[in-house]
Amino acid sequence: MNGHPLAMIARMAVSLGLLLLLAWLLDPAVIVSTLAGLHPGWVTAALAITIAQTLLSAWRWRYTASRLRLAMPVPFAVREYYLASFINQVLPGGVLGDVARAWRHAGRAHRRRAAVHGVILERGSGQLAMALIAVASLLVLADVLAVRPYLWVHAGLLACMLTWFALGKLLWQQRSGRALVLDLRRALLNRNALPVQLFTSLTVVLSYLLVYLAAARAVGDATPTLQLLPLIPLVLLAMLIPVSFAGWGLREGAAAAIWALAGLDPAQGVAIAIAYGLLVLAGTLPGALVLWMETRRRTALVSPS
């Protein structure tokens, strides 16, 4: 959200500080040795899932835009989604890529407000699905974790994050609040659109869980799938707090705590979280190619012939 250099430095410091704290509390040698033996088959499976994930997310964005009467070619949607995902991974804040995606679509569609709203609502659809999965996970794990206050802490955290998302985005476009509400009805809170949005977004969230599960198997974790799956949404939930660098540190810290509360090895939880982060970053690398091609194109336009 905040592109100020000091805010970016602060987020990087948070991520680095949390990772150093975990290295002090746990045995980093065990974590490194675990990561050194990543299974190539599971890595390949995870990367294949990220491709389907990005394609479906791009389709969701295109569908949302179409509800706002904005045209968007499929190649443009896929290219821009990969680019935004890559920027979100390599720059602090986690939303700068989406901001760029909104502005680039606005420049193409010549309808700035609708293009910005399209990205806000597309992200909102995903947040809604993540919230539903997280709440279901909390209910399943209430007895497993055997810490009742822990359930309420996460429920409160979830509410705070959803409030941050809604208010932050509304303040970003405070002059067009009424237009945003109208677009919300058209693209999301509509009896025709809502089932499509929910199904698509729940499928995207499922792909997050599958990539995380593949990361666990890639590091050799043998925890039963039905025991592991409910833990994952809570880790992903921590990544949504906008105070770190692409979720680094927060994700690993949450994994260590949740694994320990579930009676599992926290070092293993951290190793899985790191593997997941690396796989997600690798899955966005086509966006780096898009950025390189775009830079070359712009350079060619300004260079003398």
PDB file of C-alpha atoms in Angstrom:
ATOM      1  CA  MET A   1       0.000   0.000   0.000  1.00  0.00           C
ATOM      2  CA  ASN A   2       2.616   2.521   1.067  1.00  0.00           C
ATOM      3  CA  GLY A   3       5.414   2.849  -1.461  1.00  0.00           C
ATOM      4  CA  HIS A   4       7.501   5.212   0.736  1.00  0.00           C
ATOM      5  CA  PRO A   5      11.143   4.027   0.943  1.00  0.00           C
ATOM      6  CA  LEU A   6      11.047   4.014   4.754  1.00  0.00           C
ATOM      7  CA  ALA A   7       7.957   1.800   4.738  1.00  0.00           C
ATOM      8  CA  MET A   8       9.670  -0.605   2.351  1.00  0.00           C
ATOM      9  CA  ILE A   9      12.785  -0.698   4.536  1.00  0.00           C
ATOM     10  CA  ALA A  10      10.617  -1.312   7.600  1.00  0.00           C
ATOM     11  CA  ARG A  11       8.890  -4.267   5.938  1.00  0.00           C
ATOM     12  CA  MET A  12      12.227  -5.754   4.917  1.00  0.00           C
ATOM     13  CA  ALA A  13      13.454  -5.286   8.491  1.00  0.00           C
ATOM     14  CA  VAL A  14      10.386  -7.084   9.863  1.00  0.00           C
ATOM     15  CA  SER A  15      10.948 -10.065   7.564  1.00  0.00           C
ATOM     16  CA  LEU A  16      14.675 -10.242   8.270  1.00  0.00           C
ATOM     17  CA  GLY A  17      14.167  -9.796  12.010  1.00  0.00           C
ATOM     18  CA  LEU A  18      11.596 -12.583  12.222  1.00  0.00           C
ATOM     19  CA  LEU A  19      13.760 -14.959  10.182  1.00  0.00           C
ATOM     20  CA  LEU A  20      16.785 -14.225  12.391  1.00  0.00           C
ATOM     21  CA  LEU A  21      14.670 -14.802  15.496  1.00  0.00           C
ATOM     22  CA  LEU A  22      13.577 -18.191  14.170  1.00  0.00           C
ATOM     23  CA  ALA A  23      17.192 -19.060  13.343  1.00  0.00           C
ATOM     24  CA  TRP A  24      18.073 -18.275  16.966  1.00  0.00           C
ATOM     25  CA  LEU A  25      15.174 -20.226  18.462  1.00  0.00           C
ATOM     26  CA  LEU A  26      15.423 -23.263  16.179  1.00  0.00           C
ATOM     27  CA  ASP A  27      18.275 -25.239  14.648  1.00  0.00           C
ATOM     28  CA  PRO A  28      18.990 -23.605  11.257  1.00  0.00           C
ATOM     29  CA  ALA A  29      21.234 -26.505  10.223  1.00  0.00           C
ATOM     30  CA  VAL A  30      18.271 -28.886  10.368  1.00  0.00           C
ATOM     31  CA  ILE A  31      16.142 -26.506   8.298  1.00  0.00           C
ATOM     32  CA  VAL A  32      18.866 -26.018   5.674  1.00  0.00           C
ATOM     33  CA  SER A  33      19.537 -29.749   5.378  1.00  0.00           C
ATOM     34  CA  THR A  34      15.814 -30.372   4.964  1.00  0.00           C
ATOM     35  CA  LEU A  35      15.573 -27.787   2.188  1.00  0.00           C
ATOM     36  CA  ALA A  36      18.659 -29.194   0.462  1.00  0.00           C
ATOM     37  CA  GLY A  37      16.826 -32.417  -0.300  1.00  0.00           C
ATOM     38  CA  LEU A  38      13.799 -31.061  -2.160  1.00  0.00           C
ATOM     39  CA  HIS A  39      12.131 -33.799  -4.197  1.00  0.00           C
ATOM     40  CA  PRO A  40      12.118 -32.739  -7.886  1.00  0.00           C
ATOM     41  CA  GLY A  41       8.849 -34.515  -8.613  1.00  0.00           C
ATOM     42  CA  TRP A  42       6.945 -32.579  -5.960  1.00  0.00           C
ATOM     43  CA  VAL A  43       8.650 -29.345  -7.003  1.00  0.00           C
ATOM     44  CA  THR A  44       7.472 -29.933 -10.568  1.00  0.00           C
ATOM     45  CA  ALA A  45       3.945 -30.672  -9.359  1.00  0.00           C
ATOM     46  CA  ALA A  46       3.875 -27.464  -7.306  1.00  0.00           C
ATOM     47  CA  LEU A  47       5.061 -25.348 -10.234  1.00  0.00           C
ATOM     48  CA  ALA A  48       2.453 -26.946 -12.505  1.00  0.00           C
ATOM     49  CA  ILE A  49      -0.240 -26.011  -9.988  1.00  0.00           C
ATOM     50  CA  THR A  50       0.992 -22.396  -9.920  1.00  0.00           C
ATOM     51  CA  ILE A  51       0.476 -22.201 -13.688  1.00  0.00           C
ATOM     52  CA  ALA A  52      -3.152 -23.304 -13.380  1.00  0.00           C
ATOM     53  CA  GLN A  53      -3.510 -20.968 -10.402  1.00  0.00           C
ATOM     54  CA  THR A  54      -2.331 -17.929 -12.353  1.00  0.00           C
ATOM     55  CA  LEU A  55      -4.461 -18.762 -15.386  1.00  0.00           C
ATOM     56  CA  LEU A  56      -7.569 -19.113 -13.228  1.00  0.00           C
ATOM     57  CA  SER A  57      -6.776 -15.908 -11.323  1.00  0.00           C
ATOM     58  CA  ALA A  58      -6.334 -14.051 -14.605  1.00  0.00           C
ATOM     59  CA  TRP A  59      -9.693 -15.424 -15.771  1.00  0.00           C
ATOM     60  CA  ARG A  60     -11.285 -14.177 -12.536  1.00  0.00           C
ATOM     61  CA  TRP A  61      -9.858 -10.708 -13.152  1.00  0.00           C
ATOM     62  CA  ARG A  62     -11.130 -10.751 -16.740  1.00  0.00           C
ATOM     63  CA  TYR A  63     -14.573 -11.914 -15.582  1.00  0.00           C
ATOM     64  CA  THR A  64     -14.699  -9.159 -12.945  1.00  0.00           C
ATOM     65  CA  ALA A  65     -13.723  -6.585 -15.551  1.00  0.00           C
ATOM     66  CA  SER A  66     -16.401  -7.870 -17.925  1.00  0.00           C
ATOM     67  CA  ARG A  67     -19.021  -7.328 -15.211  1.00  0.00           C
ATOM     68  CA  LEU A  68     -17.885  -3.695 -15.209  1.00  0.00           C
ATOM     69  CA  ARG A  69     -18.172  -3.566 -19.011  1.00  0.00           C
ATOM     70  CA  LEU A  70     -14.431  -3.508 -19.568  1.00  0.00           C
ATOM     71  CA  ALA A  71     -12.862  -5.440 -22.421  1.00  0.00           C
ATOM     72  CA  MET A  72      -9.772  -7.491 -21.651  1.00  0.00           C
ATOM     73  CA  PRO A  73      -8.070  -9.887 -24.089  1.00  0.00           C
ATOM     74  CA  VAL A  74      -6.985 -13.190 -22.544  1.00  0.00           C
ATOM     75  CA  PRO A  75      -3.265 -12.755 -23.406  1.00  0.00           C
ATOM     76  CA  PHE A  76      -3.282  -9.321 -21.744  1.00  0.00           C
ATOM     77  CA  ALA A  77      -4.931 -10.703 -18.590  1.00  0.00           C
ATOM     78  CA  VAL A  78      -2.454 -13.574 -18.252  1.00  0.00           C
ATOM     79  CA  ARG A  79       0.587 -11.427 -19.026  1.00  0.00           C
ATOM     80  CA  GLU A  80      -0.399  -8.685 -16.592  1.00  0.00           C
ATOM     81  CA  TYR A  81      -1.308 -11.149 -13.846  1.00  0.00           C
ATOM     82  CA  TYR A  82       2.089 -12.813 -14.084  1.00  0.00           C
ATOM     83  CA  LEU A  83       3.777  -9.407 -14.024  1.00  0.00           C
ATOM     84  CA  ALA A  84       1.767  -8.254 -10.996  1.00  0.00           C
ATOM     85  CA  SER A  85       2.458 -11.498  -9.132  1.00  0.00           C
ATOM     86  CA  PHE A  86       6.193 -11.166  -9.739  1.00  0.00           C
ATOM     87  CA  ILE A  87       6.242  -7.541  -8.568  1.00  0.00           C
ATOM     88  CA  ASN A  88       4.272  -8.503  -5.460  1.00  0.00           C
ATOM     89  CA  GLN A  89       6.942 -11.097  -4.686  1.00  0.00           C
ATOM     90  CA  VAL A  90      10.023  -8.938  -5.172  1.00  0.00           C
ATOM     91  CA  LEU A  91       8.809  -5.615  -3.725  1.00  0.00           C
ATOM     92  CA  PRO A  92       7.696  -5.026  -0.113  1.00  0.00           C
ATOM     93  CA  GLY A  93       4.017  -4.578   0.630  1.00  0.00           C
ATOM     94  CA  GLY A  94       2.537  -7.334  -1.507  1.00  0.00           C
ATOM     95  CA  VAL A  95       0.153  -5.092  -3.462  1.00  0.00           C
ATOM     96  CA  LEU A  96       2.370  -2.885  -5.639  1.00  0.00           C
ATOM     97  CA  GLY A  97       2.010  -5.319  -8.519  1.00  0.00           C
ATOM     98  CA  ASP A  98      -1.768  -5.095  -8.274  1.00  0.00           C
ATOM     99  CA  VAL A  99      -1.596  -1.301  -8.228  1.00  0.00           C
ATOM    100  CA  ALA A 100       0.493  -1.415 -11.413  1.00  0.00           C
ATOM    101  CA  ARG A 101      -1.926  -3.924 -12.938  1.00  0.00           C
ATOM    102  CA  ALA A 102      -4.855  -1.594 -12.288  1.00  0.00           C
ATOM    103  CA  TRP A 103      -3.108   1.429 -13.772  1.00  0.00           C
ATOM    104  CA  ARG A 104      -1.912  -0.431 -16.859  1.00  0.00           C
ATOM    105  CA  HIS A 105      -5.408  -1.716 -17.535  1.00  0.00           C
ATOM    106  CA  ALA A 106      -6.768   1.793 -16.953  1.00  0.00           C
ATOM    107  CA  GLY A 107      -4.402   3.121 -19.599  1.00  0.00           C
ATOM    108  CA  ARG A 108      -5.562   0.482 -22.042  1.00  0.00           C
ATOM    109  CA  ALA A 109      -9.299   0.679 -21.298  1.00  0.00           C
ATOM    110  CA  HIS A 110      -9.379   4.490 -20.881  1.00  0.00           C
ATOM    111  CA  ARG A 111     -11.692   4.048 -17.884  1.00  0.00           C
ATOM    112  CA  ARG A 112      -9.485   4.559 -14.883  1.00  0.00           C
ATOM    113  CA  ARG A 113     -12.092   4.225 -12.142  1.00  0.00           C
ATOM    114  CA  ALA A 114     -13.623   1.011 -13.480  1.00  0.00           C
ATOM    115  CA  ALA A 115     -10.190  -0.543 -14.077  1.00  0.00           C
ATOM    116  CA  VAL A 116      -9.071   0.240 -10.522  1.00  0.00           C
ATOM    117  CA  HIS A 117     -12.341  -1.080  -9.117  1.00  0.00           C
ATOM    118  CA  GLY A 118     -11.910  -4.249 -11.165  1.00  0.00           C
ATOM    119  CA  VAL A 119      -8.625  -5.054  -9.422  1.00  0.00           C
ATOM    120  CA  ILE A 120      -9.974  -4.109  -5.980  1.00  0.00           C
ATOM    121  CA  LEU A 121     -13.013  -6.359  -6.422  1.00  0.00           C
ATOM    122  CA  GLU A 122     -11.016  -9.212  -7.928  1.00  0.00           C
ATOM    123  CA  ARG A 123      -8.711  -9.134  -4.904  1.00  0.00           C
ATOM    124  CA  GLY A 124     -11.753  -8.816  -2.642  1.00  0.00           C
ATOM    125  CA  SER A 125     -13.248 -11.963  -4.124  1.00  0.00           C
ATOM    126  CA  GLY A 126     -10.071 -13.831  -3.255  1.00  0.00           C
ATOM    127  CA  GLN A 127     -10.016 -12.371   0.263  1.00  0.00           C
ATOM    128  CA  LEU A 128     -13.600 -13.483   0.835  1.00  0.00           C
ATOM    129  CA  ALA A 129     -12.768 -17.047  -0.184  1.00  0.00           C
ATOM    130  CA  MET A 130      -9.637 -17.044   1.988  1.00  0.00           C
ATOM    131  CA  ALA A 131     -11.698 -15.830   4.955  1.00  0.00           C
ATOM    132  CA  LEU A 132     -14.239 -18.630   4.507  1.00  0.00           C
ATOM    133  CA  ILE A 133     -11.525 -21.294   4.314  1.00  0.00           C
ATOM    134  CA  ALA A 134      -9.679 -19.817   7.298  1.00  0.00           C
ATOM    135  CA  VAL A 135     -12.806 -19.764   9.463  1.00  0.00           C
ATOM    136  CA  ALA A 136     -13.554 -23.382   8.524  1.00  0.00           C
ATOM    137  CA  SER A 137      -9.973 -24.295   9.396  1.00  0.00           C
ATOM    138  CA  LEU A 138     -10.219 -22.559  12.775  1.00  0.00           C
ATOM    139  CA  LEU A 139     -13.388 -24.470  13.615  1.00  0.00           C
ATOM    140  CA  VAL A 140     -11.789 -27.790  12.661  1.00  0.00           C
ATOM    141  CA  LEU A 141      -8.643 -27.081  14.689  1.00  0.00           C
ATOM    142  CA  ALA A 142     -10.314 -25.683  17.807  1.00  0.00           C
ATOM    143  CA  ASP A 143     -10.011 -29.032  19.613  1.00  0.00           C
ATOM    144  CA  VAL A 144      -6.853 -30.199  17.868  1.00  0.00           C
ATOM    145  CA  LEU A 145      -4.835 -27.198  19.037  1.00  0.00           C
ATOM    146  CA  ALA A 146      -6.455 -27.400  22.486  1.00  0.00           C
ATOM    147  CA  VAL A 147      -6.012 -23.658  22.996  1.00  0.00           C
ATOM    148  CA  ARG A 148      -9.395 -21.927  22.994  1.00  0.00           C
ATOM    149  CA  PRO A 149      -8.034 -18.345  23.240  1.00  0.00           C
ATOM    150  CA  TYR A 150      -5.932 -19.123  20.191  1.00  0.00           C
ATOM    151  CA  LEU A 151      -9.136 -19.560  18.177  1.00  0.00           C
ATOM    152  CA  TRP A 152     -10.396 -16.135  19.173  1.00  0.00           C
ATOM    153  CA  VAL A 153      -7.026 -14.477  18.548  1.00  0.00           C
ATOM    154  CA  HIS A 154      -7.061 -15.717  14.976  1.00  0.00           C
ATOM    155  CA  ALA A 155     -10.716 -14.798  14.533  1.00  0.00           C
ATOM    156  CA  GLY A 156      -9.902 -11.266  15.687  1.00  0.00           C
ATOM    157  CA  LEU A 157      -6.862 -11.171  13.450  1.00  0.00           C
ATOM    158  CA  LEU A 158      -9.011 -12.246  10.530  1.00  0.00           C
ATOM    159  CA  ALA A 159     -11.525  -9.498  11.239  1.00  0.00           C
ATOM    160  CA  CYS A 160      -8.765  -6.895  11.499  1.00  0.00           C
ATOM    161  CA  MET A 161      -7.235  -7.927   8.206  1.00  0.00           C
ATOM    162  CA  LEU A 162     -10.554  -7.868   6.407  1.00  0.00           C
ATOM    163  CA  THR A 163     -11.246  -4.432   7.863  1.00  0.00           C
ATOM    164  CA  TRP A 164      -7.805  -3.250   6.755  1.00  0.00           C
ATOM    165  CA  PHE A 165      -8.458  -4.531   3.272  1.00  0.00           C
ATOM    166  CA  ALA A 166     -11.868  -2.911   2.943  1.00  0.00           C
ATOM    167  CA  LEU A 167     -10.988   0.435   4.501  1.00  0.00           C
ATOM    168  CA  GLY A 168      -7.584   0.701   2.883  1.00  0.00           C
ATOM    169  CA  LYS A 169      -8.962   0.160  -0.565  1.00  0.00           C
ATOM    170  CA  LEU A 170     -11.909   2.468   0.007  1.00  0.00           C
ATOM    171  CA  LEU A 171      -9.640   5.234   1.249  1.00  0.00           C
ATOM    172  CA  TRP A 172      -7.427   4.735  -1.793  1.00  0.00           C
ATOM    173  CA  GLN A 173     -10.414   5.667  -3.933  1.00  0.00           C
ATOM    174  CA  GLN A 174     -12.356   7.736  -1.403  1.00  0.00           C
ATOM    175  CA  ARG A 175     -13.687  10.122  -4.046  1.00  0.00           C
ATOM    176  CA  SER A 176     -15.418   7.301  -5.849  1.00  0.00           C
ATOM    177  CA  GLY A 177     -16.886   5.438  -2.871  1.00  0.00           C
ATOM    178  CA  ARG A 178     -20.414   5.362  -4.250  1.00  0.00           C
ATOM    179  CA  ALA A 179     -19.187   4.164  -7.644  1.00  0.00           C
ATOM    180  CA  LEU A 180     -17.228   1.401  -5.908  1.00  0.00           C
ATOM    181  CA  VAL A 181     -20.360   0.232  -4.092  1.00  0.00           C
ATOM    182  CA  LEU A 182     -22.263   0.127  -7.377  1.00  0.00           C
ATOM    183  CA  ASP A 183     -19.447  -1.805  -9.040  1.00  0.00           C
ATOM    184  CA  LEU A 184     -19.346  -4.144  -6.033  1.00  0.00           C
ATOM    185  CA  ARG A 185     -22.969  -5.027  -6.711  1.00  0.00           C
ATOM    186  CA  ARG A 186     -22.317  -5.560 -10.408  1.00  0.00           C
ATOM    187  CA  ALA A 187     -19.165  -7.657 -10.137  1.00  0.00           C
ATOM    188  CA  LEU A 188     -19.419  -9.479  -6.815  1.00  0.00           C
ATOM    189  CA  LEU A 189     -22.588  -9.076  -4.729  1.00  0.00           C
ATOM    190  CA  ASN A 190     -24.912 -10.135  -7.497  1.00  0.00           C
ATOM    191  CA  ARG A 191     -26.924 -13.349  -7.703  1.00  0.00           C
ATOM    192  CA  ASN A 192     -25.351 -14.157 -11.054  1.00  0.00           C
ATOM    193  CA  ALA A 193     -21.797 -13.060 -10.265  1.00  0.00           C
ATOM    194  CA  LEU A 194     -21.407 -14.229  -6.658  1.00  0.00           C
ATOM    195  CA  PRO A 195     -21.558 -18.001  -7.365  1.00  0.00           C
ATOM    196  CA  VAL A 196     -18.998 -17.610 -10.162  1.00  0.00           C
ATOM    197  CA  GLN A 197     -16.716 -15.468  -8.015  1.00  0.00           C
ATOM    198  CA  LEU A 198     -16.946 -17.774  -5.009  1.00  0.00           C
ATOM    199  CA  PHE A 199     -16.366 -20.950  -7.018  1.00  0.00           C
ATOM    200  CA  THR A 200     -13.407 -19.435  -8.850  1.00  0.00           C
ATOM    201  CA  SER A 201     -11.850 -17.931  -5.736  1.00  0.00           C
ATOM    202  CA  LEU A 202     -12.362 -21.047  -3.624  1.00  0.00           C
ATOM    203  CA  THR A 203     -10.648 -23.041  -6.369  1.00  0.00           C
ATOM    204  CA  VAL A 204      -7.744 -20.579  -6.361  1.00  0.00           C
ATOM    205  CA  VAL A 205      -7.447 -20.907  -2.561  1.00  0.00           C
ATOM    206  CA  LEU A 206      -7.521 -24.687  -2.958  1.00  0.00           C
ATOM    207  CA  SER A 207      -4.581 -24.357  -5.346  1.00  0.00           C
ATOM    208  CA  TYR A 208      -2.685 -22.447  -2.623  1.00  0.00           C
ATOM    209  CA  LEU A 209      -3.292 -25.350  -0.250  1.00  0.00           C
ATOM    210  CA  LEU A 210      -2.156 -27.876  -2.855  1.00  0.00           C
ATOM    211  CA  VAL A 211       1.070 -25.971  -3.535  1.00  0.00           C
ATOM    212  CA  TYR A 212       1.740 -25.847   0.212  1.00  0.00           C
ATOM    213  CA  LEU A 213       1.013 -29.557   0.504  1.00  0.00           C
ATOM    214  CA  ALA A 214       3.400 -30.222  -2.398  1.00  0.00           C
ATOM    215  CA  ALA A 215       6.043 -28.128  -0.606  1.00  0.00           C
ATOM    216  CA  ALA A 216       5.591 -30.297   2.490  1.00  0.00           C
ATOM    217  CA  ARG A 217       6.018 -33.469   0.485  1.00  0.00           C
ATOM    218  CA  ALA A 218       8.999 -31.968  -1.352  1.00  0.00           C
ATOM    219  CA  VAL A 219      10.899 -31.556   1.938  1.00  0.00           C
ATOM    220  CA  GLY A 220      10.008 -35.110   2.938  1.00  0.00           C
ATOM    221  CA  ASP A 221       7.251 -34.339   5.442  1.00  0.00           C
ATOM    222  CA  ALA A 222       5.085 -37.389   6.067  1.00  0.00           C
ATOM    223  CA  THR A 223       2.310 -35.775   8.133  1.00  0.00           C
ATOM    224  CA  PRO A 224      -1.049 -37.247   7.018  1.00  0.00           C
ATOM    225  CA  THR A 225      -2.782 -35.009   4.501  1.00  0.00           C
ATOM    226  CA  LEU A 226      -5.973 -34.662   6.548  1.00  0.00           C
ATOM    227  CA  GLN A 227      -3.919 -33.532   9.546  1.00  0.00           C
ATOM    228  CA  LEU A 228      -1.796 -31.128   7.521  1.00  0.00           C
ATOM    229  CA  LEU A 229      -4.388 -29.393   5.342  1.00  0.00           C
ATOM    230  CA  PRO A 230      -6.290 -27.545   8.124  1.00  0.00           C
ATOM    231  CA  LEU A 231      -3.021 -26.010   9.361  1.00  0.00           C
ATOM    232  CA  ILE A 232      -2.150 -24.402   6.039  1.00  0.00           C
ATOM    233  CA  PRO A 233      -4.845 -21.669   5.857  1.00  0.00           C
ATOM    234  CA  LEU A 234      -3.685 -20.254   9.197  1.00  0.00           C
ATOM    235  CA  VAL A 235      -0.147 -19.890   7.862  1.00  0.00           C
ATOM    236  CA  LEU A 236      -1.405 -18.281   4.660  1.00  0.00           C
ATOM    237  CA  LEU A 237      -3.592 -15.973   6.742  1.00  0.00           C
ATOM    238  CA  ALA A 238      -0.519 -14.585   8.509  1.00  0.00           C
ATOM    239  CA  MET A 239       0.970 -13.639   5.142  1.00  0.00           C
ATOM    240  CA  LEU A 240      -1.880 -11.195   4.525  1.00  0.00           C
ATOM    241  CA  ILE A 241      -0.728  -8.866   7.302  1.00  0.00           C
ATOM    242  CA  PRO A 242       0.873  -6.002   5.308  1.00  0.00           C
ATOM    243  CA  VAL A 243       4.004  -5.519   7.426  1.00  0.00           C
ATOM    244  CA  SER A 244       6.561  -7.763   5.740  1.00  0.00           C
ATOM    245  CA  PHE A 245       8.346  -8.499   2.492  1.00  0.00           C
ATOM    246  CA  ALA A 246       6.025 -10.791   0.487  1.00  0.00           C
ATOM    247  CA  GLY A 247       5.020 -12.585   3.691  1.00  0.00           C
ATOM    248  CA  TRP A 248       8.559 -13.727   4.520  1.00  0.00           C
ATOM    249  CA  GLY A 249       9.136 -14.089   8.243  1.00  0.00           C
ATOM    250  CA  LEU A 250       5.445 -13.882   9.113  1.00  0.00           C
ATOM    251  CA  ARG A 251       4.740 -17.103   7.229  1.00  0.00           C
ATOM    252  CA  GLU A 252       7.651 -18.930   8.851  1.00  0.00           C
ATOM    253  CA  GLY A 253       6.844 -17.596  12.320  1.00  0.00           C
ATOM    254  CA  ALA A 254       3.205 -18.612  12.005  1.00  0.00           C
ATOM    255  CA  ALA A 255       4.232 -22.058  10.766  1.00  0.00           C
ATOM    256  CA  ALA A 256       6.574 -22.579  13.731  1.00  0.00           C
ATOM    257  CA  ALA A 257       3.872 -21.590  16.224  1.00  0.00           C
ATOM    258  CA  ILE A 258       1.054 -23.548  14.583  1.00  0.00           C
ATOM    259  CA  TRP A 259       3.165 -26.683  14.103  1.00  0.00           C
ATOM    260  CA  ALA A 260       4.227 -26.556  17.762  1.00  0.00           C
ATOM    261  CA  LEU A 261       0.643 -26.119  18.982  1.00  0.00           C
ATOM    262  CA  ALA A 262      -0.435 -29.047  16.807  1.00  0.00           C
ATOM    263  CA  GLY A 263       2.254 -31.258  18.357  1.00  0.00           C
ATOM    264  CA  LEU A 264       4.470 -31.224  15.267  1.00  0.00           C
ATOM    265  CA  ASP A 265       8.118 -30.233  14.805  1.00  0.00           C
ATOM    266  CA  PRO A 266       8.306 -26.414  14.465  1.00  0.00           C
ATOM    267  CA  ALA A 267      11.581 -26.634  12.526  1.00  0.00           C
ATOM    268  CA  GLN A 268       9.829 -28.831   9.978  1.00  0.00           C
ATOM    269  CA  GLY A 269       7.020 -26.297   9.775  1.00  0.00           C
ATOM    270  CA  VAL A 270       9.522 -23.523   9.060  1.00  0.00           C
ATOM    271  CA  ALA A 271      11.260 -25.613   6.393  1.00  0.00           C
ATOM    272  CA  ILE A 272       7.934 -26.248   4.656  1.00  0.00           C
ATOM    273  CA  ALA A 273       7.054 -22.547   4.832  1.00  0.00           C
ATOM    274  CA  ILE A 274      10.388 -21.559   3.281  1.00  0.00           C
ATOM    275  CA  ALA A 275       9.980 -24.180   0.552  1.00  0.00           C
ATOM    276  CA  TYR A 276       6.514 -22.817  -0.174  1.00  0.00           C
ATOM    277  CA  GLY A 277       7.851 -19.267  -0.423  1.00  0.00           C
ATOM    278  CA  LEU A 278      10.555 -20.349  -2.851  1.00  0.00           C
ATOM    279  CA  LEU A 279       8.078 -22.307  -4.980  1.00  0.00           C
ATOM    280  CA  VAL A 280       5.680 -19.364  -5.133  1.00  0.00           C
ATOM    281  CA  LEU A 281       8.526 -17.060  -6.161  1.00  0.00           C
ATOM    282  CA  ALA A 282       9.612 -19.527  -8.850  1.00  0.00           C
ATOM    283  CA  GLY A 283       6.020 -19.728 -10.074  1.00  0.00           C
ATOM    284  CA  THR A 284       5.979 -15.982 -10.742  1.00  0.00           C
ATOM    285  CA  LEU A 285       9.188 -15.944 -12.797  1.00  0.00           C
ATOM    286  CA  PRO A 286       7.283 -15.723 -16.108  1.00  0.00           C
ATOM    287  CA  GLY A 287       6.402 -12.256 -14.822  1.00  0.00           C
ATOM    288  CA  ALA A 288      10.117 -11.421 -14.802  1.00  0.00           C
ATOM    289  CA  LEU A 289      10.196 -12.343 -18.493  1.00  0.00           C
ATOM    290  CA  VAL A 290       7.211 -10.054 -19.114  1.00  0.00           C
ATOM    291  CA  LEU A 291       9.017  -7.240 -17.288  1.00  0.00           C
ATOM    292  CA  TRP A 292      12.185  -7.795 -19.318  1.00  0.00           C
ATOM    293  CA  MET A 293      10.274  -7.794 -22.624  1.00  0.00           C
ATOM    294  CA  GLU A 294       8.356  -4.667 -21.595  1.00  0.00           C
ATOM    295  CA  THR A 295      11.605  -2.915 -20.670  1.00  0.00           C
ATOM    296  CA  ARG A 296      13.132  -3.828 -24.024  1.00  0.00           C
ATOM    297  CA  ARG A 297      10.059  -2.586 -25.857  1.00  0.00           C
ATOM    298  CA  ARG A 298      10.108   0.755 -24.051  1.00  0.00           C
ATOM    299  CA  THR A 299      13.844   1.114 -24.613  1.00  0.00           C
ATOM    300  CA  ALA A 300      13.362   0.498 -28.332  1.00  0.00           C
ATOM    301  CA  LEU A 301      10.658   3.172 -28.470  1.00  0.00           C
ATOM    302  CA  VAL A 302      12.847   5.872 -26.924  1.00  0.00           C
ATOM    303  CA  SER A 303      16.105   4.896 -28.629  1.00  0.00           C
ATOM    304  CA  PRO A 304      17.058   6.825 -31.779  1.00  0.00           C
ATOM    305  CA  SER A 305      16.558   4.824 -34.953  1.00  0.00           C
TER     306      SER A 305
END
